[in-house]
CSV table of C-alpha atoms and ligand atoms in Angstrom, one decimal:
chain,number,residue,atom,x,y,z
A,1,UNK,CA,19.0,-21.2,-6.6
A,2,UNK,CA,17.1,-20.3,-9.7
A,3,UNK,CA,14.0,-20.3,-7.7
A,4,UNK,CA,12.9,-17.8,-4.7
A,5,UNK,CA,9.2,-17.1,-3.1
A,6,UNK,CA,8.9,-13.5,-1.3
A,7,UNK,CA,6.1,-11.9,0.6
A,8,UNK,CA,6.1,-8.2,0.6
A,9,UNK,CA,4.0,-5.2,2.5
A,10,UNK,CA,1.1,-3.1,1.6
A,11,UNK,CA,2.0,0.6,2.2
A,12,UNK,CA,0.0,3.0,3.4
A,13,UNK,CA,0.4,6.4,2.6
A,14,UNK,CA,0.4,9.3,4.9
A,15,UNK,CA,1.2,12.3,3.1
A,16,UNK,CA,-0.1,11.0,-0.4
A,17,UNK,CA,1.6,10.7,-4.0
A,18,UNK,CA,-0.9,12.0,-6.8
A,19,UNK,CA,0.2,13.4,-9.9
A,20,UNK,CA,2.9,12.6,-12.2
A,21,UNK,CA,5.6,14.5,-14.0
A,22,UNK,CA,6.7,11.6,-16.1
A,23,UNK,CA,4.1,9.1,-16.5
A,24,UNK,CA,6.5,6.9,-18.7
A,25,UNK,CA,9.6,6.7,-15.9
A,26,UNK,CA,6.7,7.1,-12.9
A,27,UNK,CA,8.1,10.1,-11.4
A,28,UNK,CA,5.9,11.7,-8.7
A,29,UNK,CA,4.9,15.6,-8.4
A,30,UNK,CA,5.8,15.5,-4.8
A,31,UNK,CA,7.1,13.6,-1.9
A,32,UNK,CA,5.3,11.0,-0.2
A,33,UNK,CA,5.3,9.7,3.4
A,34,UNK,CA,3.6,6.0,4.2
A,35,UNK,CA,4.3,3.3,6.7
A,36,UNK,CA,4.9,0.2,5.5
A,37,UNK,CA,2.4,-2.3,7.3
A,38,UNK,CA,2.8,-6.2,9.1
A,39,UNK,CA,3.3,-9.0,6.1
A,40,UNK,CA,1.6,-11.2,8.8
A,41,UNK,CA,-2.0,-10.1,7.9
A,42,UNK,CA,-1.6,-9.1,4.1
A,43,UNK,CA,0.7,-9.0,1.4
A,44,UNK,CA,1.9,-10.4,-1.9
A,45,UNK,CA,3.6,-13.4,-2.7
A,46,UNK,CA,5.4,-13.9,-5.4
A,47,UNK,CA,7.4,-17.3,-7.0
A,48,UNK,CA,9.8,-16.5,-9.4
A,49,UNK,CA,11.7,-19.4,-11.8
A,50,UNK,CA,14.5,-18.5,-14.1
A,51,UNK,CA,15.9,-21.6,-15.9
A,52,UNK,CA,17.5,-22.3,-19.1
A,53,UNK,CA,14.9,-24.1,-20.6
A,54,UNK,CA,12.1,-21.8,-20.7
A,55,UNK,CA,11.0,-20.4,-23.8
A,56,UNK,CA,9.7,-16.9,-22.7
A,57,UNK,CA,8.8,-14.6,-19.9
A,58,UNK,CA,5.4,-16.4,-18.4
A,59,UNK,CA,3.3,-14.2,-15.5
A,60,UNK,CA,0.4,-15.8,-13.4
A,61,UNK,CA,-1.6,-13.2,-11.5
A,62,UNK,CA,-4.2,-15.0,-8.3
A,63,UNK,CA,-4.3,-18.5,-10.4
A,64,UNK,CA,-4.8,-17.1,-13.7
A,65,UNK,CA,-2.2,-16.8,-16.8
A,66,UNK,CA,-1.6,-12.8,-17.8
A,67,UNK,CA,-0.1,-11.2,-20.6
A,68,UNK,CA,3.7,-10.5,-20.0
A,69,UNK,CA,3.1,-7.8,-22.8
A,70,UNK,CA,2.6,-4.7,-20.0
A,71,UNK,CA,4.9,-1.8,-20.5
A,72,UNK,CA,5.4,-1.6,-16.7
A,73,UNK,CA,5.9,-5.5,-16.2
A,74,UNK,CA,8.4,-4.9,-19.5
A,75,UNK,CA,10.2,-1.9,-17.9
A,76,UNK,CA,10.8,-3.8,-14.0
A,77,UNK,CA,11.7,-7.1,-16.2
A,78,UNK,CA,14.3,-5.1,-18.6
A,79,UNK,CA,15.8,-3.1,-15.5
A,80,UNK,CA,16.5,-6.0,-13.4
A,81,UNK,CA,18.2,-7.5,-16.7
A,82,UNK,CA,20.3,-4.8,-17.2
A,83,UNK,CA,21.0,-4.4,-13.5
A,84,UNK,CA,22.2,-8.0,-13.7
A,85,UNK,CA,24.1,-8.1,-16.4
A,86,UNK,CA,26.3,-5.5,-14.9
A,87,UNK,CA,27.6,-8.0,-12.1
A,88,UNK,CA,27.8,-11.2,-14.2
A,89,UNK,CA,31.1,-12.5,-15.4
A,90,UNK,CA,29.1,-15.1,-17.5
A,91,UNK,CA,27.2,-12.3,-20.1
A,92,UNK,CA,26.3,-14.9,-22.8
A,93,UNK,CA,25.0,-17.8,-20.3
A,94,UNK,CA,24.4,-16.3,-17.1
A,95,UNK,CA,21.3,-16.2,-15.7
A,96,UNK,CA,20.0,-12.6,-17.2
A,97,UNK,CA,19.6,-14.4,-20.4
A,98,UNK,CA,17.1,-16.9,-19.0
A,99,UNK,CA,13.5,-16.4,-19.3
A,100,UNK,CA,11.4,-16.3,-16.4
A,101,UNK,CA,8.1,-17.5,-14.9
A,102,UNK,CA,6.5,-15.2,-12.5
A,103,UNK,CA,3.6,-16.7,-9.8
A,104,UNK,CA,1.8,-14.2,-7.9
A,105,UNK,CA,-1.2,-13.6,-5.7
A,106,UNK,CA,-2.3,-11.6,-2.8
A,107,UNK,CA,-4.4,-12.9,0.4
A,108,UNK,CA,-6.5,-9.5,0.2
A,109,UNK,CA,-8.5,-7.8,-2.4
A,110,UNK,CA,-7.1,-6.6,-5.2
A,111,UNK,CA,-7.6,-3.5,-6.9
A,112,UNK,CA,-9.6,-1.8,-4.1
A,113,UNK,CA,-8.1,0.5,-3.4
A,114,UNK,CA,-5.9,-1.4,-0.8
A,115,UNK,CA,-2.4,-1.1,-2.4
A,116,UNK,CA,-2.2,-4.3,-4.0
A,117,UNK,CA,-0.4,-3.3,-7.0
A,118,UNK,CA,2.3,-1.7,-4.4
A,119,UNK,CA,2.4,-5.0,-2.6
A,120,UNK,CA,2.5,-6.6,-6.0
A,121,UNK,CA,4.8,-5.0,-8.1
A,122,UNK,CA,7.2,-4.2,-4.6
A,123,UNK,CA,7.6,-8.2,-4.6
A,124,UNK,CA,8.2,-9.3,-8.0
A,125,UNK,CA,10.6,-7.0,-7.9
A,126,UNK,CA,12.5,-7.9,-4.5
A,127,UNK,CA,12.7,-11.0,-5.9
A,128,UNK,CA,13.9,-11.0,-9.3
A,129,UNK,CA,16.4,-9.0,-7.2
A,130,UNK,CA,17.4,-12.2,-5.5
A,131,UNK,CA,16.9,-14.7,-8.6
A,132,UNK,CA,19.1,-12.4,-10.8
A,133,UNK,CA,21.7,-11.2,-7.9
A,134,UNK,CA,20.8,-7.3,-8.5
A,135,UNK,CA,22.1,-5.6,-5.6
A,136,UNK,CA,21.9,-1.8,-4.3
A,137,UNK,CA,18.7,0.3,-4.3
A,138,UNK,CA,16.0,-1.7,-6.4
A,139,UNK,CA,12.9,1.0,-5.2
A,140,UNK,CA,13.5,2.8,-8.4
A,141,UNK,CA,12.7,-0.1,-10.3
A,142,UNK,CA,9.4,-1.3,-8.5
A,143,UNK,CA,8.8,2.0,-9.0
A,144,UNK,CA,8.8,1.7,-12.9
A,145,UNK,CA,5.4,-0.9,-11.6
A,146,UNK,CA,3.5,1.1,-9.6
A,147,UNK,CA,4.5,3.9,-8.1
A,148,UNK,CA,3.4,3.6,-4.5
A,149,UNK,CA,5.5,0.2,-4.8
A,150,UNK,CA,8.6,1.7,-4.2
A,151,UNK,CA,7.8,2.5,-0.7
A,152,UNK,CA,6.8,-0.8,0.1
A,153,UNK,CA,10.8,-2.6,-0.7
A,154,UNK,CA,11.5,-1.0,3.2
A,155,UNK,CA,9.8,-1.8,6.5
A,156,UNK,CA,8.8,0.9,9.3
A,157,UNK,CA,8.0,4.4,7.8
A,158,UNK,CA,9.4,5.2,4.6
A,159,UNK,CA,9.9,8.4,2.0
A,160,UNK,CA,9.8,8.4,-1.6
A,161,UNK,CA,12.0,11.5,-2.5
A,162,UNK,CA,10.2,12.8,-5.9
A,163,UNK,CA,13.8,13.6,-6.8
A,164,UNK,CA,14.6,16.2,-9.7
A,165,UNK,CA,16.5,14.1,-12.0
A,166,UNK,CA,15.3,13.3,-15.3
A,167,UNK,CA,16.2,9.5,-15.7
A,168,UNK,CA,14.2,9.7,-12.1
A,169,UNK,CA,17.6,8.0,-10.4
A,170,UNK,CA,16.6,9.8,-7.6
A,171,UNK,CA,13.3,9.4,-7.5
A,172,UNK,CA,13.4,6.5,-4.9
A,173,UNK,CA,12.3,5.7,-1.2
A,174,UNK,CA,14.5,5.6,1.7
A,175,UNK,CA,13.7,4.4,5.5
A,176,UNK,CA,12.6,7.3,7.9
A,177,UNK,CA,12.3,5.1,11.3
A,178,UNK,CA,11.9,1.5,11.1
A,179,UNK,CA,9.2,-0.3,12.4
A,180,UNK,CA,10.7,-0.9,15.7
A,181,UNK,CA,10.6,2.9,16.1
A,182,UNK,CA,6.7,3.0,17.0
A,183,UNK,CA,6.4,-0.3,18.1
A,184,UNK,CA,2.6,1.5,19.1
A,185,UNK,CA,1.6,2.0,16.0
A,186,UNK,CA,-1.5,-0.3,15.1
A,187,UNK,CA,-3.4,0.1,11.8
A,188,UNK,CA,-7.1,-1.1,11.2
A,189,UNK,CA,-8.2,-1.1,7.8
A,190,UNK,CA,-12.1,-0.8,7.5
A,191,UNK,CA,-13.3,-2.8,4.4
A,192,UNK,CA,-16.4,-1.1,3.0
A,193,UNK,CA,-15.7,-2.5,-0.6
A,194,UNK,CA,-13.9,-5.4,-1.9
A,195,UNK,CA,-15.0,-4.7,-5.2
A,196,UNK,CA,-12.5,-3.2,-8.2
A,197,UNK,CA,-12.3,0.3,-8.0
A,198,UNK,CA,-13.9,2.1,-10.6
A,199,UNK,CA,-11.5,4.3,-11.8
A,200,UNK,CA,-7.5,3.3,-11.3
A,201,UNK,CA,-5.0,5.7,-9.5
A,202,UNK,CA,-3.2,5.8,-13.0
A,203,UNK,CA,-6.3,7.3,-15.0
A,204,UNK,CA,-7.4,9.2,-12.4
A,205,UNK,CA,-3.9,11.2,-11.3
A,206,UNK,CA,-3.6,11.9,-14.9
A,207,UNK,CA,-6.4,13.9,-14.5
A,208,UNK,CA,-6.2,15.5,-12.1
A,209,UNK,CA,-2.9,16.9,-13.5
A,210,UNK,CA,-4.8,17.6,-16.5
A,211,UNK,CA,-7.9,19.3,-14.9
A,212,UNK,CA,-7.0,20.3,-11.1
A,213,UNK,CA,-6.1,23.9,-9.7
A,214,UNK,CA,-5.9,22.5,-6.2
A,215,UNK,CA,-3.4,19.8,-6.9
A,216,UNK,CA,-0.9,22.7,-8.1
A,217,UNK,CA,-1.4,24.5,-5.1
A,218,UNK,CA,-1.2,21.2,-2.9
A,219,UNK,CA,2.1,20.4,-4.7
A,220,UNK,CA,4.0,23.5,-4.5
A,221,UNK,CA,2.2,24.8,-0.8
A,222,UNK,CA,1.4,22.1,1.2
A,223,UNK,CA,2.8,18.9,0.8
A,224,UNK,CA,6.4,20.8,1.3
A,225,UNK,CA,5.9,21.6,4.7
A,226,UNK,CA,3.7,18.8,5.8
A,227,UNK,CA,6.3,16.6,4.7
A,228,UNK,CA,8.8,18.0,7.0
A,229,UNK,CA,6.3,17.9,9.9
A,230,UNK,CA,5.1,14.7,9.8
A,231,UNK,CA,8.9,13.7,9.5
A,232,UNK,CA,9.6,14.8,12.8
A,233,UNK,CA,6.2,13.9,14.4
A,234,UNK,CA,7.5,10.3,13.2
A,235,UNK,CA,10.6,10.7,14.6
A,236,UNK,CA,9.7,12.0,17.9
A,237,UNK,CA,6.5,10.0,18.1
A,238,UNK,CA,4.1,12.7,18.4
A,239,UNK,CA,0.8,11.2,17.7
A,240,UNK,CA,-1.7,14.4,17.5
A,241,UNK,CA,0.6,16.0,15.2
A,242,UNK,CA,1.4,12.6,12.8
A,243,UNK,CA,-2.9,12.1,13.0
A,244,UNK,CA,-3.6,15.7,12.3
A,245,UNK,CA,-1.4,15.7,9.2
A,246,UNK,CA,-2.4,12.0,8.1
A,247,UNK,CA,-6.1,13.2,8.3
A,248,UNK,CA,-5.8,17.0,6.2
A,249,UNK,CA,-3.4,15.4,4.0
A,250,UNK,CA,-6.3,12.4,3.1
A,251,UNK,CA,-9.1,15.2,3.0
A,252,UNK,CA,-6.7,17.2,0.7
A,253,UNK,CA,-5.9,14.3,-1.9
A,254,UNK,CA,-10.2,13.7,-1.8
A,255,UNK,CA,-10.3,17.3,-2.7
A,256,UNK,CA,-8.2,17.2,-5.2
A,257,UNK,CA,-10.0,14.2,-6.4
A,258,UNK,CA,-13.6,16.7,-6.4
A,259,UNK,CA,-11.5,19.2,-8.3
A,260,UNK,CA,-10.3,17.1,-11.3
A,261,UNK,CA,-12.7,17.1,-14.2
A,262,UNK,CA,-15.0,15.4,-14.4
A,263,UNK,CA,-14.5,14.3,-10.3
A,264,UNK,CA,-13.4,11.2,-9.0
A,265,UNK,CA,-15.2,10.5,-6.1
A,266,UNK,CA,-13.7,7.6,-4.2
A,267,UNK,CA,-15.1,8.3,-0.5
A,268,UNK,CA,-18.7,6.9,-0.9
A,269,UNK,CA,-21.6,7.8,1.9
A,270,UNK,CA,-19.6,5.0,4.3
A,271,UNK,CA,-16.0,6.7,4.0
A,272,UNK,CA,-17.9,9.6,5.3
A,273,UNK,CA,-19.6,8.1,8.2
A,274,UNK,CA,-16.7,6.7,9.2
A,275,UNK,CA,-14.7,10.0,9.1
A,276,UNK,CA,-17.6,11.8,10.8
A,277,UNK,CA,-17.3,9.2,14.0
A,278,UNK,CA,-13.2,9.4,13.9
A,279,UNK,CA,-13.8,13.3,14.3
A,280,UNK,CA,-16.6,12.3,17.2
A,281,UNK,CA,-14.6,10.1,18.7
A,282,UNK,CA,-11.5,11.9,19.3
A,283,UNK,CA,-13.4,14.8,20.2
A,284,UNK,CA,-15.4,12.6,23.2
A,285,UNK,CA,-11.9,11.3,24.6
A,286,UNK,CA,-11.2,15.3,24.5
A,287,UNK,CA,-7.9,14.6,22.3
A,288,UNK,CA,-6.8,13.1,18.8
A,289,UNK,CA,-6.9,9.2,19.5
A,290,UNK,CA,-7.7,8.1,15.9
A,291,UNK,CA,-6.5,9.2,12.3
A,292,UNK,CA,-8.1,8.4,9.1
A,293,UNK,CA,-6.8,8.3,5.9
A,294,UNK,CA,-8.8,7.4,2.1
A,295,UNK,CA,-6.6,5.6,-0.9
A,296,UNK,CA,-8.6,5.9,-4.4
A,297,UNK,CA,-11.5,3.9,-2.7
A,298,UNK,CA,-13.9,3.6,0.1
A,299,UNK,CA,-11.9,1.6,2.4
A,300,UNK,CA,-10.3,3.6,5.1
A,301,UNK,CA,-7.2,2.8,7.0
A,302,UNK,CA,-7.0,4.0,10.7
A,303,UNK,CA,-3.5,4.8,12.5
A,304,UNK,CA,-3.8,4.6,16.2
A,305,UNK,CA,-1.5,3.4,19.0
A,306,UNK,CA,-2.0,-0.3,20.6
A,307,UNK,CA,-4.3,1.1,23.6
A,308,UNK,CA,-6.7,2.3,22.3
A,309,UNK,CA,-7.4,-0.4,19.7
A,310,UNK,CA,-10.2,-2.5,22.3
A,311,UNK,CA,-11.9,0.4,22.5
A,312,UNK,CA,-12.2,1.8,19.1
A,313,UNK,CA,-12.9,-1.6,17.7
A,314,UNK,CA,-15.7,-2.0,20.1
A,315,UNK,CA,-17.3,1.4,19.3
A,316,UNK,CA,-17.2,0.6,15.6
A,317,UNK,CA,-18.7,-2.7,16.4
A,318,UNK,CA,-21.8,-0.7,18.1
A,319,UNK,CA,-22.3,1.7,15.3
A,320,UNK,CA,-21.0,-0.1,12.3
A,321,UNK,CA,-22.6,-3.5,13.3
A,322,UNK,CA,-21.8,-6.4,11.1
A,323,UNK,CA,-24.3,-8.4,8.5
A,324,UNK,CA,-25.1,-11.1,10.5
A,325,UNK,CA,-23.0,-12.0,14.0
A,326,UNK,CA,-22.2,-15.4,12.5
A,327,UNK,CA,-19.2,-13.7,10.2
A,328,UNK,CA,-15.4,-13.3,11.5
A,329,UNK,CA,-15.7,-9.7,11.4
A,330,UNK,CA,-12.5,-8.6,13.1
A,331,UNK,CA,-9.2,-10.4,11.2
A,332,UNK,CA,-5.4,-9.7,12.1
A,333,UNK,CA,-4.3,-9.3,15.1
A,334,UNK,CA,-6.6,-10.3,18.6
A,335,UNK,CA,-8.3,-7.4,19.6
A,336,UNK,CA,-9.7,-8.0,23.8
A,337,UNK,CA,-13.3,-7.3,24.6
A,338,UNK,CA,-13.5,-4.1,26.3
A,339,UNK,CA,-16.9,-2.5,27.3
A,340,UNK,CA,-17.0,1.1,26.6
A,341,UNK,CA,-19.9,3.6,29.3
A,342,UNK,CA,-22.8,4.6,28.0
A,343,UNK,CA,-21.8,7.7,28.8
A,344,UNK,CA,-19.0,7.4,25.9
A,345,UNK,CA,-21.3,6.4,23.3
A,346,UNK,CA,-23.8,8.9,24.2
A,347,UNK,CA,-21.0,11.6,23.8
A,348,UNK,CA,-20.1,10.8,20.0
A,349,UNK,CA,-23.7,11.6,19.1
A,350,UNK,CA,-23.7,9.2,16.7
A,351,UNK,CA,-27.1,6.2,16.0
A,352,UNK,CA,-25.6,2.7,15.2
A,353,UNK,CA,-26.0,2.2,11.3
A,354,UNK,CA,-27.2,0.0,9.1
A,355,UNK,CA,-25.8,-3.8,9.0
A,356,UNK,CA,-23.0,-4.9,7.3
A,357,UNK,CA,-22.0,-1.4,5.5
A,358,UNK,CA,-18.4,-2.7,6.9
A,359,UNK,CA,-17.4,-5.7,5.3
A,360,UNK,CA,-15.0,-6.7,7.8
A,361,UNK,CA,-12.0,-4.9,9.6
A,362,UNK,CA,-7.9,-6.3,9.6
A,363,UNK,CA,-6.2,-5.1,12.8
A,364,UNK,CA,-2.5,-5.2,11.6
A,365,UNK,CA,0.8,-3.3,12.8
A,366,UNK,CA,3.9,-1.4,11.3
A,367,UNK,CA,6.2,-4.4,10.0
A,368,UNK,CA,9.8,-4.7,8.9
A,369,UNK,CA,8.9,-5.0,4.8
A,370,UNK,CA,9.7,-7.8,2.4
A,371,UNK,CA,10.9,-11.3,3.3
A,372,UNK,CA,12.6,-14.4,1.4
A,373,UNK,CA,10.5,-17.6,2.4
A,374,UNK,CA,12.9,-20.3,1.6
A,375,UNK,CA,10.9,-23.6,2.7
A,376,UNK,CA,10.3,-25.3,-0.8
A,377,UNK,CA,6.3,-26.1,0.4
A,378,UNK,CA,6.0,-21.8,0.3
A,379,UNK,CA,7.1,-21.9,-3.9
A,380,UNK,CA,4.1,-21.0,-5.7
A,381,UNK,CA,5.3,-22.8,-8.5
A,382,UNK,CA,6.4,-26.7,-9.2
A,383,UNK,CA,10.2,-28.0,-10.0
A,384,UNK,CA,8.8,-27.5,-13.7
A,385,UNK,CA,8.0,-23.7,-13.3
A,386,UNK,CA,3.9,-24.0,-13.9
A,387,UNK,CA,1.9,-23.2,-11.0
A,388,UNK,CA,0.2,-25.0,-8.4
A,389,UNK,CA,-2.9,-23.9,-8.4
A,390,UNK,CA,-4.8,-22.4,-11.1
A,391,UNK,CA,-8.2,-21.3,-11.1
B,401,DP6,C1,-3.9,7.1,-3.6
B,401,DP6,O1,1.0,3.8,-7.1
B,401,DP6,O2,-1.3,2.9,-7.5
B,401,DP6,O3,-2.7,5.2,-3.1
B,401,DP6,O4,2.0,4.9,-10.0
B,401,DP6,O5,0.0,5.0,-11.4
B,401,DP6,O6,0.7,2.8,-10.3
B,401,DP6,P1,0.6,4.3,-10.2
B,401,DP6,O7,-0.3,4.7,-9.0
B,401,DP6,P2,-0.4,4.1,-7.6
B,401,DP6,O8,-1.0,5.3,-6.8
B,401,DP6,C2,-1.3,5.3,-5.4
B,401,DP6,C3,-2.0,6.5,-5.0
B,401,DP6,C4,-2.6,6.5,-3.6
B,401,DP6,C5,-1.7,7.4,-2.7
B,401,DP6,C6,-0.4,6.8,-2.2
B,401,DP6,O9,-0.3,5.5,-2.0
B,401,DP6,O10,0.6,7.6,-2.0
């Protein structure tokens, strides 16, 4: 087959990655935790063609032709080549030689802070993988992408080791639990923005290595020992103490982000609503029900377990209302009507806000990472290699 079609995950991150020591290789300062979320409600999907007959390395990103001519698209492309090349009998003919065309897009918004360059880069490179019969750990190649996309190449709840060596061959991500562990787990992402985030995760970490006292002291103090708590909070499923860490870790990261200079403020007046009614909310049901945590954007993703989805979602309903009823404000998973007392709503304190500062909320779950879709209707590209749609 010199044709394969892949969706793979969106990650999100729990004990976050920000800062590099190697910014060429993508080697991270410190660990980082995520879980790896459902391909069912969003992901990438990527088409990838190798075939004699091309004349060079083509890339179409959401409909529209981009440059192959990107250092990290070069470095995942070369890797994967060289990776090859190592099991093919055939080295003059075989199928590393042949250029390839690459067909990509995501069903959610890119760039907005909602990991879609992990989703991205995580499936173009699972499956060159398959067109060019790579085998073995491939994370520390979508790494050389994105560096979050490493995480997203295995389902359930995942580690990216920073590793010490300096070819960063062990800076790659392993499985902690899979996602059958938690089968609980649910995840709401809150769209406050779908726009393009103002200042990337690349630019901005640089800085903050450049600038920032507090990510030093976060590296070396706290990330060590919340990584090995959150660890076993995973692995025994203790919720308050995976939520407490998820939410100090998030806060931490944004403070980091304060302390670079100048600041990169990410969190707009929204995020922080939406953190002030988590911290009311848990409070009201007298234990920690909800976690937050805040990529570099306003969108924030909320862990909580399967029973107490109806009646979060309603209460965000009541004080984040939407623009206008007409829109499908809840996507993902069915969520049932529950009515939540008075008495509850009286006891976060909080006044319903102003329409349609949420965009729209995915309900989504902890899924098994990327697939193969081998039905020829999923390629994204025709028997000639151009795509199918353009826009
Ligand atoms: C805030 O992986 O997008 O989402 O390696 O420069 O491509 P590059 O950065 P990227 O950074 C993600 C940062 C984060 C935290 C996280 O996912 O761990």
């Amino acid at each position: 087959m010199n044709i394969i079609t892949c969706v793979a995950p969106v990650n999100i991150a729990v004990i976050k990655y920000w800062g590099k020591r190697d910014e060429k290789l993508l080697l991270p300062l410190n660990d980082s935790i995520s879980a790896t979320l459902s391909v069912q409600q969003m992901h990438a999907k990527t088409t990838v063609m190798a075939s004699p007959g091309f004349k060079e390395d083509k890339l179409w990103l959401n409909g529209k032709e981009e440059t192959v001519h990107n250092q990290r698209l070069q470095n995942c492309l070369q890797e994967i080549r060289r990776r090859a090349k190592q099991n093919e009998d055939d080295k003059v003919n075989g199928v590393s030689n042949w250029y390839a065309h690459i067909c990509s897009e995501n069903n959610f918004p890119t760039a907005a802070g909602l990991a879609s360059s992990a989703a991205g880069y995580a499936c173009l490179v699972y499956a060159l993988a398959q067109l060019y019969n790579v085998t073995g750990d491939i994370s520390g190649i979508a790494r050389q992408g994105s560096g979050s996309a490493c995480r997203s190449l295995y389902g359930g709840f995942v580690r990216w080791h920073q590793g010490s060596a300096c070819d960063g061959s062990d800076s790659i991500a392993t499985q902690l639990a899979p996602h059958s562990h938690w089968p609980e787990m649910r995840i709401l992402v809150l769209v406050v923005s779908d726009k393009r985030k103002k200042v990337s995760s690349s630019s901005g970490m640089q800085n903050s290595v450049k600038t920032s006292e507090l990510l030093k002291y976060r590296v070396s103090h706290c990330v060590p020992k919340r990584t090995e708590a959150i660890i076993k909070a995973i692995i025994s499923k203790d919720f308050d103490t995976f939520a407490d860490i998820t939410m100090k870790d998030s806060n931490q990261f944004h403070a980091v982000c304060l302390d670079t200079f100048p600041p990169n403020v990410y969190m707009n007046d929204t995020s922080h609503a939406i953190v002030n009614l988590i911290h009311a909310y848990n409070s009201a049901s007298g234990k920690t029900k909800v976690a937050y945590t805040f990529d570099a954007g306003p969108n924030a993703c909320l862990y909580l377990l399967e029973h107490e989805v109806p009646k979060l979602v309603s209460v965000i309903c009541q004080i984040f209302p939407p623009e206008n009823e007409g829109v499908q404000y809840l996507q993902g998973i069915p969520v049932e009507k529950q009515a939540v007392s008075q008495e509850f709503i009286a006891s976060i304190g909080m006044e319903p806000q102003q329409r349609g500062l949420l965009k729209y909320l995915i309900h989504t779950e902890v899924g098994p990472g990327p697939q193969i879709l081998s039905e020829p209707h999923h390629h994204l590209l025709t028997e000639a290699g151009l795509p199918k749609v353009l826009v």
